[in-house]
Coordinates of C-alpha atoms in Angstrom, one line a residue:
M552 CA 18.6 15.4 22.3
K553 CA 16.8 17.8 24.6
Y554 CA 13.6 16.9 26.5
V555 CA 10.7 18.9 27.7
L556 CA 8.3 17.1 30.1
V557 CA 4.8 18.5 30.7
T558 CA 3.0 17.2 33.8
G559 CA -0.3 18.1 35.4
G560 CA -1.4 18.6 39.0
V561 CA -4.4 19.2 41.2
V562 CA -7.1 18.2 38.7
S563 CA -7.3 16.6 35.3
G564 CA -8.5 18.5 32.2
L565 CA -6.2 21.6 32.7
G566 CA -5.0 21.6 29.2
K567 CA -1.7 19.8 29.3
G568 CA -2.1 18.6 25.7
V569 CA -2.7 22.2 24.4
T570 CA 0.2 23.4 26.6
A571 CA 2.6 20.8 25.2
S572 CA 1.5 21.5 21.7
S573 CA 1.9 25.2 22.2
I574 CA 5.4 24.7 23.6
G575 CA 6.3 22.6 20.6
L576 CA 5.0 25.3 18.2
L577 CA 7.0 28.0 19.9
L578 CA 10.2 26.0 19.9
Q579 CA 9.5 25.2 16.2
A580 CA 9.0 29.0 15.6
C581 CA 12.5 29.4 17.1
G582 CA 14.0 27.3 14.3
L583 CA 14.2 24.0 16.2
R584 CA 13.0 20.6 15.0
V585 CA 10.4 19.2 17.4
T586 CA 8.8 15.8 18.1
S587 CA 6.2 14.8 20.6
I588 CA 5.4 11.8 22.9
K589 CA 2.2 11.3 24.8
I590 CA 2.3 8.9 27.8
D591 CA -1.1 7.4 28.8
P592 CA -1.0 5.4 32.0
Y593 CA -4.0 3.3 31.2
L594 CA -3.6 -0.5 30.7
N595 CA -5.1 -0.5 27.2
T596 CA -2.6 -1.2 24.5
D597 CA -4.0 1.7 22.5
A598 CA -7.2 3.9 22.4
G599 CA -8.8 1.8 19.6
T600 CA -11.3 -0.1 21.8
M601 CA -12.2 2.8 24.1
S602 CA -15.6 4.5 24.0
P603 CA -15.6 8.2 22.9
F604 CA -17.6 8.9 26.1
E605 CA -14.7 7.4 28.1
H606 CA -11.8 9.2 26.5
G607 CA -12.9 11.4 23.6
E608 CA -12.3 10.6 20.0
V609 CA -9.8 8.0 18.8
F610 CA -7.3 9.8 16.6
V611 CA -5.9 7.7 13.7
L612 CA -2.3 8.1 12.4
D613 CA -0.8 7.4 8.9
D614 CA 0.6 4.1 10.1
G615 CA -2.8 3.0 11.4
G616 CA -2.1 3.8 15.1
E617 CA -5.2 4.4 17.1
V618 CA -4.1 6.9 19.7
D619 CA -5.1 9.6 22.2
L620 CA -6.7 12.7 20.8
D621 CA -3.8 14.8 22.2
L622 CA -1.7 13.5 19.3
G623 CA -4.2 15.2 17.0
N624 CA -3.4 18.5 18.8
Y625 CA 0.4 17.8 18.3
E626 CA -0.1 17.1 14.6
R627 CA -2.3 20.1 14.0
F628 CA -0.1 22.6 15.9
L629 CA 3.3 21.3 14.6
D630 CA 2.1 20.1 11.2
S631 CA 3.9 16.8 11.8
T632 CA 3.2 13.2 11.0
L633 CA 3.5 11.0 14.1
T634 CA 3.5 7.2 14.5
R635 CA 1.8 4.8 16.9
D636 CA 5.1 4.7 18.9
N637 CA 4.6 8.4 19.8
N638 CA 1.8 7.3 22.1
L639 CA 3.2 5.2 25.0
T640 CA 0.7 3.3 27.2
T641 CA 1.1 1.1 30.3
G642 CA -0.3 -1.7 28.2
K643 CA 2.4 -1.3 25.5
I644 CA 5.2 -1.3 28.1
Y645 CA 4.0 -4.2 30.1
Q646 CA 3.4 -6.2 26.9
S647 CA 6.9 -5.6 25.6
V648 CA 8.5 -6.5 28.9
I649 CA 6.4 -9.7 29.3
D650 CA 7.2 -10.7 25.7
K651 CA 10.9 -10.3 26.5
E652 CA 10.5 -12.4 29.7
R653 CA 8.7 -15.2 27.7
K654 CA 11.6 -15.2 25.2
G655 CA 14.1 -15.5 28.0
D656 CA 15.7 -12.1 27.4
Y657 CA 16.1 -11.5 31.2
L658 CA 18.2 -14.7 31.7
G659 CA 16.2 -16.1 34.6
R660 CA 16.2 -12.8 36.6
T661 CA 13.1 -11.7 38.6
V662 CA 11.3 -9.2 36.4
Q663 CA 10.2 -6.2 38.4
V664 CA 8.7 -2.7 37.9
V665 CA 12.1 -1.3 38.9
P666 CA 14.3 -1.7 37.0
H667 CA 12.7 -3.6 34.1
I668 CA 9.5 -1.6 33.5
T669 CA 11.3 1.8 34.2
D670 CA 14.2 0.9 31.9
A671 CA 11.8 -0.1 29.1
I672 CA 10.0 3.3 29.5
Q673 CA 13.3 5.2 29.2
E674 CA 14.5 3.1 26.2
W675 CA 11.1 3.7 24.4
I676 CA 11.4 7.5 25.0
E677 CA 15.0 7.6 23.7
R678 CA 14.2 5.5 20.7
V679 CA 11.1 7.4 19.6
A680 CA 12.6 10.9 20.4
N681 CA 15.2 10.3 17.7
V682 CA 12.7 9.6 14.9
P683 CA 12.0 12.6 12.7
V684 CA 8.3 13.5 12.2
D685 CA 8.7 16.6 10.0
G686 CA 9.7 14.8 6.8
K687 CA 13.4 15.8 7.1
E688 CA 16.4 13.7 7.6
G689 CA 18.2 13.3 11.0
P690 CA 16.9 13.4 14.6
P691 CA 14.8 16.3 16.0
D692 CA 16.4 18.9 18.4
V693 CA 13.7 18.7 21.1
C694 CA 11.2 16.1 22.2
V695 CA 8.1 17.3 24.1
I696 CA 6.7 14.6 26.4
E697 CA 3.3 14.9 28.0
L698 CA 2.5 12.7 31.0
G699 CA -1.2 12.0 31.0
G700 CA -3.2 12.0 34.2
T701 CA -2.5 13.9 37.4
I702 CA 0.5 13.7 39.7
G703 CA -0.3 11.3 42.5
D704 CA -2.3 8.9 40.4
I705 CA -1.3 5.3 41.2
E706 CA -1.2 4.2 37.6
S707 CA 1.4 7.0 36.8
M708 CA 3.9 5.9 39.4
P709 CA 6.1 3.7 37.1
F710 CA 6.4 6.5 34.6
I711 CA 7.2 9.1 37.2
E712 CA 9.9 6.9 38.6
A713 CA 11.3 6.3 35.1
L714 CA 11.2 10.0 34.2
G715 CA 12.9 10.9 37.5
Q716 CA 15.7 8.4 36.6
F717 CA 15.7 9.7 33.0
S718 CA 16.2 13.4 34.0
Y719 CA 19.2 12.4 36.1
K720 CA 20.5 10.2 33.2
V721 CA 20.4 12.9 30.5
G722 CA 21.7 15.5 33.0
P723 CA 21.2 19.2 33.6
G724 CA 20.8 21.3 30.4
N725 CA 19.0 18.5 28.6
F726 CA 15.8 18.2 30.6
C727 CA 13.1 20.8 31.4
L728 CA 10.0 20.0 33.4
V729 CA 6.9 22.2 32.9
H730 CA 4.3 21.6 35.5
V731 CA 0.7 22.7 34.7
S732 CA -1.3 23.4 37.8
L733 CA -4.4 25.1 39.0
V734 CA -4.6 28.4 40.8
P735 CA -8.3 28.7 41.6
V736 CA -10.2 31.9 42.5
L737 CA -12.8 31.4 45.2
S738 CA -15.8 33.4 44.4
V739 CA -16.5 34.2 48.1
V740 CA -13.2 36.1 48.6
G741 CA -12.1 36.7 45.0
E742 CA -8.5 35.7 45.9
Q743 CA -6.2 33.6 43.8
K744 CA -5.3 30.6 46.0
T745 CA -1.8 29.0 45.7
K746 CA -2.2 26.1 48.2
P747 CA -3.3 23.5 45.6
T748 CA -0.3 24.2 43.4
Q749 CA 2.0 24.2 46.5
H750 CA 0.8 20.7 47.4
S751 CA 1.1 19.5 43.9
V752 CA 4.7 20.7 43.5
R753 CA 5.6 19.2 46.9
E754 CA 4.3 15.8 45.8
L755 CA 6.1 16.1 42.5
R756 CA 9.4 16.9 44.2
S757 CA 8.9 14.0 46.7
L758 CA 8.6 11.7 43.7
G759 CA 12.0 12.8 42.4
L760 CA 10.9 15.4 39.7
I761 CA 11.9 19.0 40.1
P762 CA 9.8 21.5 38.1
N763 CA 11.7 24.2 36.2
I764 CA 8.7 26.1 35.0
L765 CA 5.2 26.5 36.4
A766 CA 2.3 27.0 34.0
C767 CA -0.7 28.1 36.2
R768 CA -4.2 27.8 34.9
S769 CA -6.5 30.5 36.2
T770 CA -9.4 32.6 35.1
K771 CA -7.1 35.7 34.9
A772 CA -3.4 36.6 34.9
L773 CA -1.6 35.8 38.2
E774 CA -1.1 38.8 40.5
D775 CA 2.5 39.7 41.3
N776 CA 2.2 38.8 45.0
V777 CA 0.8 35.4 44.0
K778 CA 3.8 34.8 41.7
T779 CA 6.1 35.7 44.6
K780 CA 4.4 33.3 46.9
L781 CA 4.5 30.5 44.4
S782 CA 8.2 31.1 43.7
Q783 CA 9.0 31.1 47.4
F784 CA 7.1 27.9 48.3
C785 CA 7.7 25.9 45.0
H786 CA 11.4 26.9 44.5
V787 CA 10.8 28.2 41.0
P788 CA 12.1 31.6 39.8
E789 CA 9.4 34.2 39.3
E790 CA 10.3 34.7 35.7
N791 CA 9.7 30.9 35.2
I792 CA 6.1 31.2 36.4
V793 CA 3.6 31.8 33.6
T794 CA -0.2 32.1 33.6
L795 CA -2.5 30.2 31.3
Y796 CA -5.5 32.3 31.9
D797 CA -8.8 31.9 30.0
V798 CA -8.7 32.9 26.3
P799 CA -11.3 32.9 23.6
N800 CA -9.8 29.9 21.8
I801 CA -6.7 27.6 22.0
W802 CA -5.0 29.4 19.1
H803 CA -4.2 32.1 21.7
V804 CA -2.2 29.8 24.0
P805 CA 1.1 29.8 22.0
L806 CA 0.8 33.6 21.9
L807 CA 0.1 33.7 25.6
L808 CA 3.2 31.7 26.3
R809 CA 5.3 33.8 23.8
D810 CA 4.2 37.1 25.5
Q811 CA 5.3 35.7 28.9
K812 CA 8.6 34.6 27.3
A813 CA 8.0 30.9 28.3
H814 CA 10.0 29.8 25.3
G815 CA 13.0 31.8 26.5
A816 CA 12.9 30.1 29.9
I817 CA 12.7 26.7 28.3
L818 CA 15.6 27.5 25.9
K819 CA 17.7 28.7 28.8
E820 CA 17.0 25.5 30.8
L821 CA 18.0 23.4 27.7
N822 CA 21.1 25.5 26.8
L823 CA 19.6 26.3 23.4
L824 CA 19.7 30.1 23.5
G825 CA 22.7 30.0 21.1
K826 CA 21.1 27.7 18.6
A827 CA 17.6 29.2 18.6
V828 CA 16.4 32.2 16.6
E829 CA 13.8 34.8 17.5
A830 CA 10.4 33.1 17.6
D831 CA 8.5 33.9 14.4
V832 CA 4.7 33.4 14.9
T833 CA 3.6 36.0 12.4
E834 CA 1.4 33.6 10.4
W835 CA -0.1 32.1 13.5
T836 CA -0.8 35.5 14.9
E837 CA -2.5 36.7 11.7
R838 CA -4.7 33.6 11.5
T839 CA -5.7 34.0 15.2
K840 CA -6.7 37.6 14.5
I841 CA -8.9 36.5 11.6
Y842 CA -10.5 33.9 13.7
D843 CA -11.3 36.4 16.4
S844 CA -12.8 38.9 13.9
L845 CA -15.2 36.6 12.2
Q846 CA -18.8 37.6 12.5
D847 CA -20.7 36.2 9.5
P848 CA -22.1 32.8 10.7
V849 CA -22.2 29.5 8.9
R850 CA -24.4 26.9 10.6
I851 CA -23.5 23.3 10.4
A852 CA -25.8 20.6 11.8
M853 CA -23.7 17.8 13.3
V854 CA -25.9 14.7 13.4
G855 CA -24.2 12.2 15.6
K856 CA -24.5 9.7 18.4
Y857 CA -22.0 11.2 20.9
T858 CA -23.3 14.8 20.9
G859 CA -23.2 14.9 24.7
L860 CA -19.4 15.0 24.7
T861 CA -17.9 17.3 22.0
D862 CA -14.4 15.7 22.4
S863 CA -15.9 12.7 20.7
Y864 CA -15.8 14.7 17.4
L865 CA -12.8 16.9 18.2
S866 CA -11.0 16.5 14.9
V867 CA -14.2 17.0 12.9
L868 CA -14.8 20.2 14.8
K869 CA -11.2 21.4 14.2
A870 CA -11.6 20.5 10.5
L871 CA -14.8 22.6 10.3
L872 CA -13.1 25.4 12.1
H873 CA -10.1 25.4 9.7
A874 CA -12.4 25.5 6.7
S875 CA -14.6 28.2 8.2
V876 CA -11.6 30.5 9.0
A877 CA -10.4 29.9 5.4
C878 CA -13.8 31.0 4.1
H879 CA -14.0 34.0 6.6
K880 CA -17.1 32.6 8.3
K881 CA -17.8 32.2 12.0
L882 CA -18.6 28.5 12.6
V883 CA -21.7 27.7 14.5
V884 CA -22.2 24.0 15.2
E885 CA -25.8 22.9 15.9
W886 CA -25.6 19.6 17.8
V887 CA -28.4 17.2 16.7
A888 CA -28.7 13.9 18.5
A889 CA -29.5 11.5 15.6
S890 CA -32.0 9.5 17.7
D891 CA -34.0 12.7 18.3
L892 CA -34.9 12.8 14.6
E893 CA -36.5 9.4 14.6
E894 CA -40.2 8.7 14.7
I895 CA -40.1 6.9 18.0
T896 CA -38.9 10.2 19.6
A897 CA -41.9 12.0 18.0
H898 CA -44.2 9.8 20.0
E899 CA -42.2 9.7 23.3
A900 CA -40.8 13.3 23.4
P901 CA -42.5 15.4 20.6
D902 CA -40.9 18.7 21.8
V903 CA -37.4 17.1 21.6
H904 CA -38.2 15.7 18.1
K905 CA -39.4 19.1 16.9
A906 CA -36.4 21.0 18.3
A907 CA -34.0 18.5 16.6
W908 CA -35.7 19.0 13.2
D909 CA -35.9 22.7 13.6
L910 CA -32.1 22.8 14.2
L911 CA -31.5 20.5 11.2
K912 CA -33.7 22.6 8.9
G913 CA -32.2 25.9 10.1
A914 CA -28.6 24.7 9.2
D915 CA -26.7 25.9 6.1
G916 CA -25.0 22.5 5.9
I917 CA -25.3 19.0 7.3
L918 CA -22.5 16.7 8.5
V919 CA -23.0 13.0 9.5
P920 CA -19.7 11.8 11.1
G921 CA -18.4 8.3 11.7
G922 CA -19.6 6.0 14.4
F923 CA -20.3 2.5 15.6
G924 CA -23.4 0.7 16.7
D925 CA -27.0 1.0 15.6
R926 CA -28.3 3.7 18.0
G927 CA -29.3 6.8 16.0
V928 CA -28.7 5.2 12.6
Q929 CA -32.3 5.8 11.4
G930 CA -32.0 9.4 12.4
K931 CA -28.8 9.8 10.4
I932 CA -30.6 8.3 7.4
L933 CA -33.5 10.8 7.8
A934 CA -31.0 13.7 8.0
T935 CA -29.2 12.4 4.9
K936 CA -32.6 12.1 3.0
Y937 CA -33.5 15.7 4.0
A938 CA -30.1 17.0 2.8
R939 CA -30.5 15.1 -0.6
E940 CA -34.1 16.2 -1.2
S941 CA -33.8 19.7 0.0
Q942 CA -30.5 20.5 -1.8
V943 CA -28.7 21.3 1.5
P944 CA -24.9 20.9 1.4
F945 CA -24.0 17.5 2.9
L946 CA -20.8 15.7 4.0
G947 CA -20.9 12.1 5.2
I948 CA -17.8 10.6 6.8
C949 CA -17.2 6.8 7.1
L950 CA -20.6 5.6 8.5
G951 CA -22.1 8.8 7.2
M952 CA -21.0 7.9 3.6
Q953 CA -22.3 4.3 4.0
L954 CA -25.7 5.5 5.2
A955 CA -25.9 7.9 2.3
V956 CA -25.7 4.9 0.0
V957 CA -28.3 3.0 2.1
E958 CA -30.7 6.0 2.0
F959 CA -30.3 6.3 -1.8
A960 CA -31.0 2.6 -2.3
R961 CA -34.1 2.8 -0.2
S962 CA -35.5 6.0 -1.6
I963 CA -34.4 6.0 -5.3
L964 CA -33.8 2.3 -6.1
G965 CA -36.9 1.2 -4.1
Y966 CA -35.1 -1.4 -1.9
K967 CA -37.1 -0.7 1.3
D968 CA -35.0 -3.1 3.4
A969 CA -31.7 -1.8 2.1
N970 CA -29.2 -1.7 5.0
S971 CA -25.7 -2.4 6.3
T972 CA -25.0 -5.9 7.5
E973 CA -23.6 -4.2 10.6
F974 CA -27.2 -3.4 11.7
E975 CA -29.2 -6.0 9.8
P976 CA -27.1 -9.1 9.0
E977 CA -30.0 -10.9 7.2
T978 CA -31.0 -8.0 4.9
S979 CA -31.9 -9.0 1.4
S980 CA -30.4 -5.8 0.1
P981 CA -27.0 -5.5 1.7
C982 CA -25.6 -2.1 0.5
V983 CA -22.8 -2.2 3.1
I984 CA -21.0 -5.4 3.9
F985 CA -18.3 -6.7 6.3
M986 CA -14.8 -6.5 4.7
P987 CA -13.4 -9.9 3.9
E988 CA -10.1 -9.2 5.7
G989 CA -11.8 -8.1 9.0
S990 CA -11.7 -10.1 12.2
T991 CA -15.0 -11.2 13.8
T992 CA -13.3 -12.3 17.0
H993 CA -10.8 -9.6 17.9
M994 CA -11.7 -5.9 18.2
G995 CA -8.4 -4.1 18.8
G996 CA -6.4 -3.1 15.7
T997 CA -8.3 -5.3 13.3
M998 CA -10.0 -2.6 11.2
R999 CA -8.8 -1.2 7.9
L1000 CA -6.6 1.5 9.5
G1001 CA -4.2 4.2 8.4
S1002 CA -3.3 6.0 5.2
R1003 CA -4.6 4.5 2.0
R1004 CA -4.7 5.8 -1.5
T1005 CA -7.9 6.9 -3.3
H1006 CA -7.9 7.2 -7.1
F1007 CA -10.3 9.6 -8.7
Q1008 CA -12.5 8.1 -11.4
V1009 CA -14.1 11.3 -12.6
P1010 CA -11.5 14.1 -13.3
D1011 CA -14.0 16.9 -13.2
C1012 CA -15.9 15.9 -10.0
K1013 CA -16.1 18.4 -7.1
S1014 CA -13.9 16.3 -4.9
A1015 CA -11.1 16.1 -7.4
K1016 CA -11.3 19.8 -8.0
L1017 CA -11.1 20.5 -4.3
Y1018 CA -8.0 18.4 -4.1
G1019 CA -6.4 20.5 -6.8
N1020 CA -7.3 18.3 -9.7
A1021 CA -5.3 15.5 -8.1
K1022 CA -5.4 12.0 -9.7
F1023 CA -5.1 10.4 -6.3
V1024 CA -5.0 11.3 -2.7
D1025 CA -3.8 9.6 0.5
E1026 CA -6.2 9.8 3.5
R1027 CA -6.6 7.9 6.8
H1028 CA -9.2 5.2 7.3
R1029 CA -10.8 3.4 10.2
H1030 CA -13.6 1.0 9.3
R1031 CA -14.7 -2.7 9.2
Y1032 CA -17.5 -2.3 6.6
E1033 CA -17.6 -1.2 3.0
V1034 CA -20.0 -0.4 0.3
N1035 CA -21.1 -3.7 -1.5
P1036 CA -19.2 -3.7 -4.8
D1037 CA -21.9 -5.9 -6.4
M1038 CA -24.4 -3.0 -6.2
I1039 CA -22.2 -0.3 -7.6
S1040 CA -23.4 -0.3 -11.2
E1041 CA -27.0 -0.2 -10.3
I1042 CA -26.5 2.7 -7.8
E1043 CA -24.4 4.7 -10.3
N1044 CA -26.9 4.2 -13.1
A1045 CA -29.5 5.9 -10.8
G1046 CA -27.3 9.0 -10.3
L1047 CA -25.0 8.4 -7.3
S1048 CA -21.5 8.4 -8.5
F1049 CA -18.5 6.7 -6.8
V1050 CA -15.9 9.2 -7.9
G1051 CA -13.1 7.8 -5.8
K1052 CA -12.0 4.2 -5.5
D1053 CA -9.0 2.3 -4.1
G1054 CA -6.3 0.8 -6.3
T1055 CA -8.3 -2.4 -7.0
G1056 CA -11.4 -0.5 -8.1
R1057 CA -13.5 -2.7 -5.9
R1058 CA -13.5 -0.6 -2.7
M1059 CA -15.6 2.7 -2.8
E1060 CA -13.9 5.7 -1.2
I1061 CA -15.7 8.9 -2.3
V1062 CA -19.4 9.2 -3.4
E1063 CA -21.0 12.3 -5.0
L1064 CA -24.6 13.0 -6.0
Q1065 CA -25.2 14.5 -9.4
N1066 CA -27.4 17.6 -9.7
H1067 CA -26.8 18.6 -6.1
P1068 CA -25.0 21.7 -4.8
Y1069 CA -22.7 19.6 -2.6
F1070 CA -23.5 16.0 -1.6
V1071 CA -20.3 14.2 -0.8
G1072 CA -19.5 11.0 1.2
A1073 CA -16.0 9.7 2.1
Q1074 CA -15.2 6.3 3.4
F1075 CA -12.0 7.8 4.9
H1076 CA -11.6 10.4 7.7
P1077 CA -10.4 13.6 6.0
E1078 CA -10.6 15.4 9.4
F1079 CA -7.4 13.7 10.7
K1080 CA -5.2 15.6 8.2
S1081 CA -6.7 19.0 8.4
R1082 CA -4.4 21.8 9.7
P1083 CA -4.8 25.4 10.6
G1084 CA -4.0 27.2 7.4
K1085 CA -4.4 23.9 5.4
P1086 CA -8.0 23.0 5.7
S1087 CA -9.2 19.6 4.6
A1088 CA -10.5 19.6 1.0
L1089 CA -13.8 18.0 1.6
F1090 CA -14.5 20.1 4.7
L1091 CA -13.6 23.2 2.8
G1092 CA -16.1 22.1 0.1
L1093 CA -18.9 21.7 2.7
I1094 CA -18.3 25.1 4.3
A1095 CA -17.9 26.8 1.0
A1096 CA -21.1 25.3 -0.3
A1097 CA -22.9 26.2 2.9
S1098 CA -21.6 29.8 2.6
G1099 CA -22.5 30.2 -1.1
C1100 CA -18.9 30.4 -2.4
L1101 CA -18.2 26.9 -3.6
E1102 CA -17.8 27.9 -7.3
A1103 CA -15.1 30.5 -6.3
V1104 CA -13.3 27.8 -4.3
L1105 CA -13.5 25.2 -7.2
Q1106 CA -12.2 27.7 -9.7
A1107 CA -9.3 28.7 -7.5
T1108 CA -8.3 25.1 -6.5
G1109 CA -8.8 24.0 -10.1
K1110 CA -6.0 26.4 -11.2
M1111 CA -3.6 25.0 -8.6
N1112 CA -1.7 21.7 -8.9
K1113 CA -1.5 21.2 -5.2
V1114 CA -4.0 19.9 -2.7
F1115 CA -5.3 21.6 0.4
I1116 CA -4.7 18.9 2.9
N1117 CA -1.5 17.8 4.7
G1118 CA -0.9 14.6 2.6
V1119 CA 0.3 13.6 -0.9
A1120 CA -1.5 13.9 -4.2
N1121 CA 0.1 13.1 -7.6
G1122 CA 3.3 12.5 -5.6
T1123 CA 3.5 16.2 -4.6
T1124 CA 3.6 17.3 -1.0
T1125 CA 0.7 19.6 -0.2
G1126 CA 0.8 23.4 -0.2
K1127 CA -1.4 26.4 0.5
V1128 CA -3.5 28.1 -2.1
Y1129 CA -4.3 31.3 -0.2
H1130 CA -2.5 34.6 0.6
N1131 CA -1.8 36.1 3.9
G1132 CA -4.2 33.8 5.7
N1133 CA -7.1 35.1 3.6
V1134 CA -9.1 32.8 1.4
Y1135 CA -12.8 32.8 0.4
S1136 CA -15.6 34.9 1.8
N1137 CA -18.3 35.0 -0.9
G1138 CA -19.0 34.1 -4.5
N1139 CA -17.0 37.1 -5.7
G1140 CA -13.8 35.1 -5.5
L1141 CA -10.5 35.3 -3.6
H1142 CA -9.4 37.9 -1.0
H1143 CA -5.8 39.0 -1.5

């Protein structure tokens, strides 16, 4: 087993996750099998109870793991299926060591950070690195490890010590350290400054980790004299110093590393030059070119609670992007704070209220994503009502789907007090209720999580066609509340169809409105399995409907027996239904 460790210095937010994903993609393009591990030094057991404002979105895996959003990048770039163990936190390590101590596994010894915590970290890495994540048998060739945080952080110290010991343990030729650092350009002098990186590398070396490759973030490519200076003071060969300069989008990063032969340097450090083949990123390059050339816009209004931090909806944005590229449209996301649509805002800040409604009404499609808490709920309901009445393409995810049912019950069935018991426990018309198996006392890991099967009830519904006429589909969930099964028949008789249900037939998964261009709600989160080149079916439907080419998409997918997403339908692994990266651009059909 070979290991690539990606660390970060100077400041946080340099793009270690994208760098680690890009390295993995390049090694994969060289014919190697790759897995990934993300180390988060926080004390939380997982990301499940963390606010999106605090740490971005919570990414959900097939096995129900609630993990850091960087694992979403790994899955999207590598088209892999990771597990909760691929996200290692301080909380998990300490919990496992304390559990062993309580059971008496340490035989009365004093339990300490070194060696017990550091040994547990190394054992975790070795165990997880040998688990395949690409659906094939046997261990991967390379494990890419990302160490979260910044070198020098107190909470990272046990991991740095463990990784220093680990690099010595696996030996030269099996461990490669890529250090991502900042080379700022001071606007006053316009000169690239190397001192921050020098200090970062000095601290890294003092902690027992020796960088083999420097990946320097800067606004432009490093000048030759800057590379020479960094090589001299950081003891890294010039050919092993690469620049991660600003690019239009992150799809360029693997190509940037490829052009600077970063993969060659890594393969050389890992003694894999004889095993690897020439990196083939043809498909990735073509898709990136298409992305860069898009000009015809499609405007999607994102009506959410956390619009102040786009990372809160990172996977949703990526899924919209994947579908937009497939439809040859330039994605324009109009951020609409749900609370700005409400009547109270009209009185308190009329200009803000008007601006929010102008954005909503100017959009080609409306998306209401998942969320928790009652802030902005009424605004989401108003946006849903507008989409339903104005025939605007709509996609509601998780809470968005539940609120579509609430809005329908209020407006069509006449239940003025219809609501979710999450927001109004005493409502006389509970359209959405707490799931019986949920916990009311513990928050972490107690939701309905992970991959669950949805069975289509209506074979010719839009959702089934988008999934390639599948009879069922496996998608990832994260919720505590569900549509009240006792109200289903009344709602369906009024025209809102529950076209997808779980195996029992009692849990509603997909809802569609009849006589509407595209009005779809999903209890699951389809965004988590969207991939570049394999857009999520329901997101593809939204973008296609907003672009005026939904019929062409439905006809094309209806002829295929495979689904668009990275999952399983009818027992068949998913596939692509486009050619040369080109899919749909208008109602005239397919581009070949």
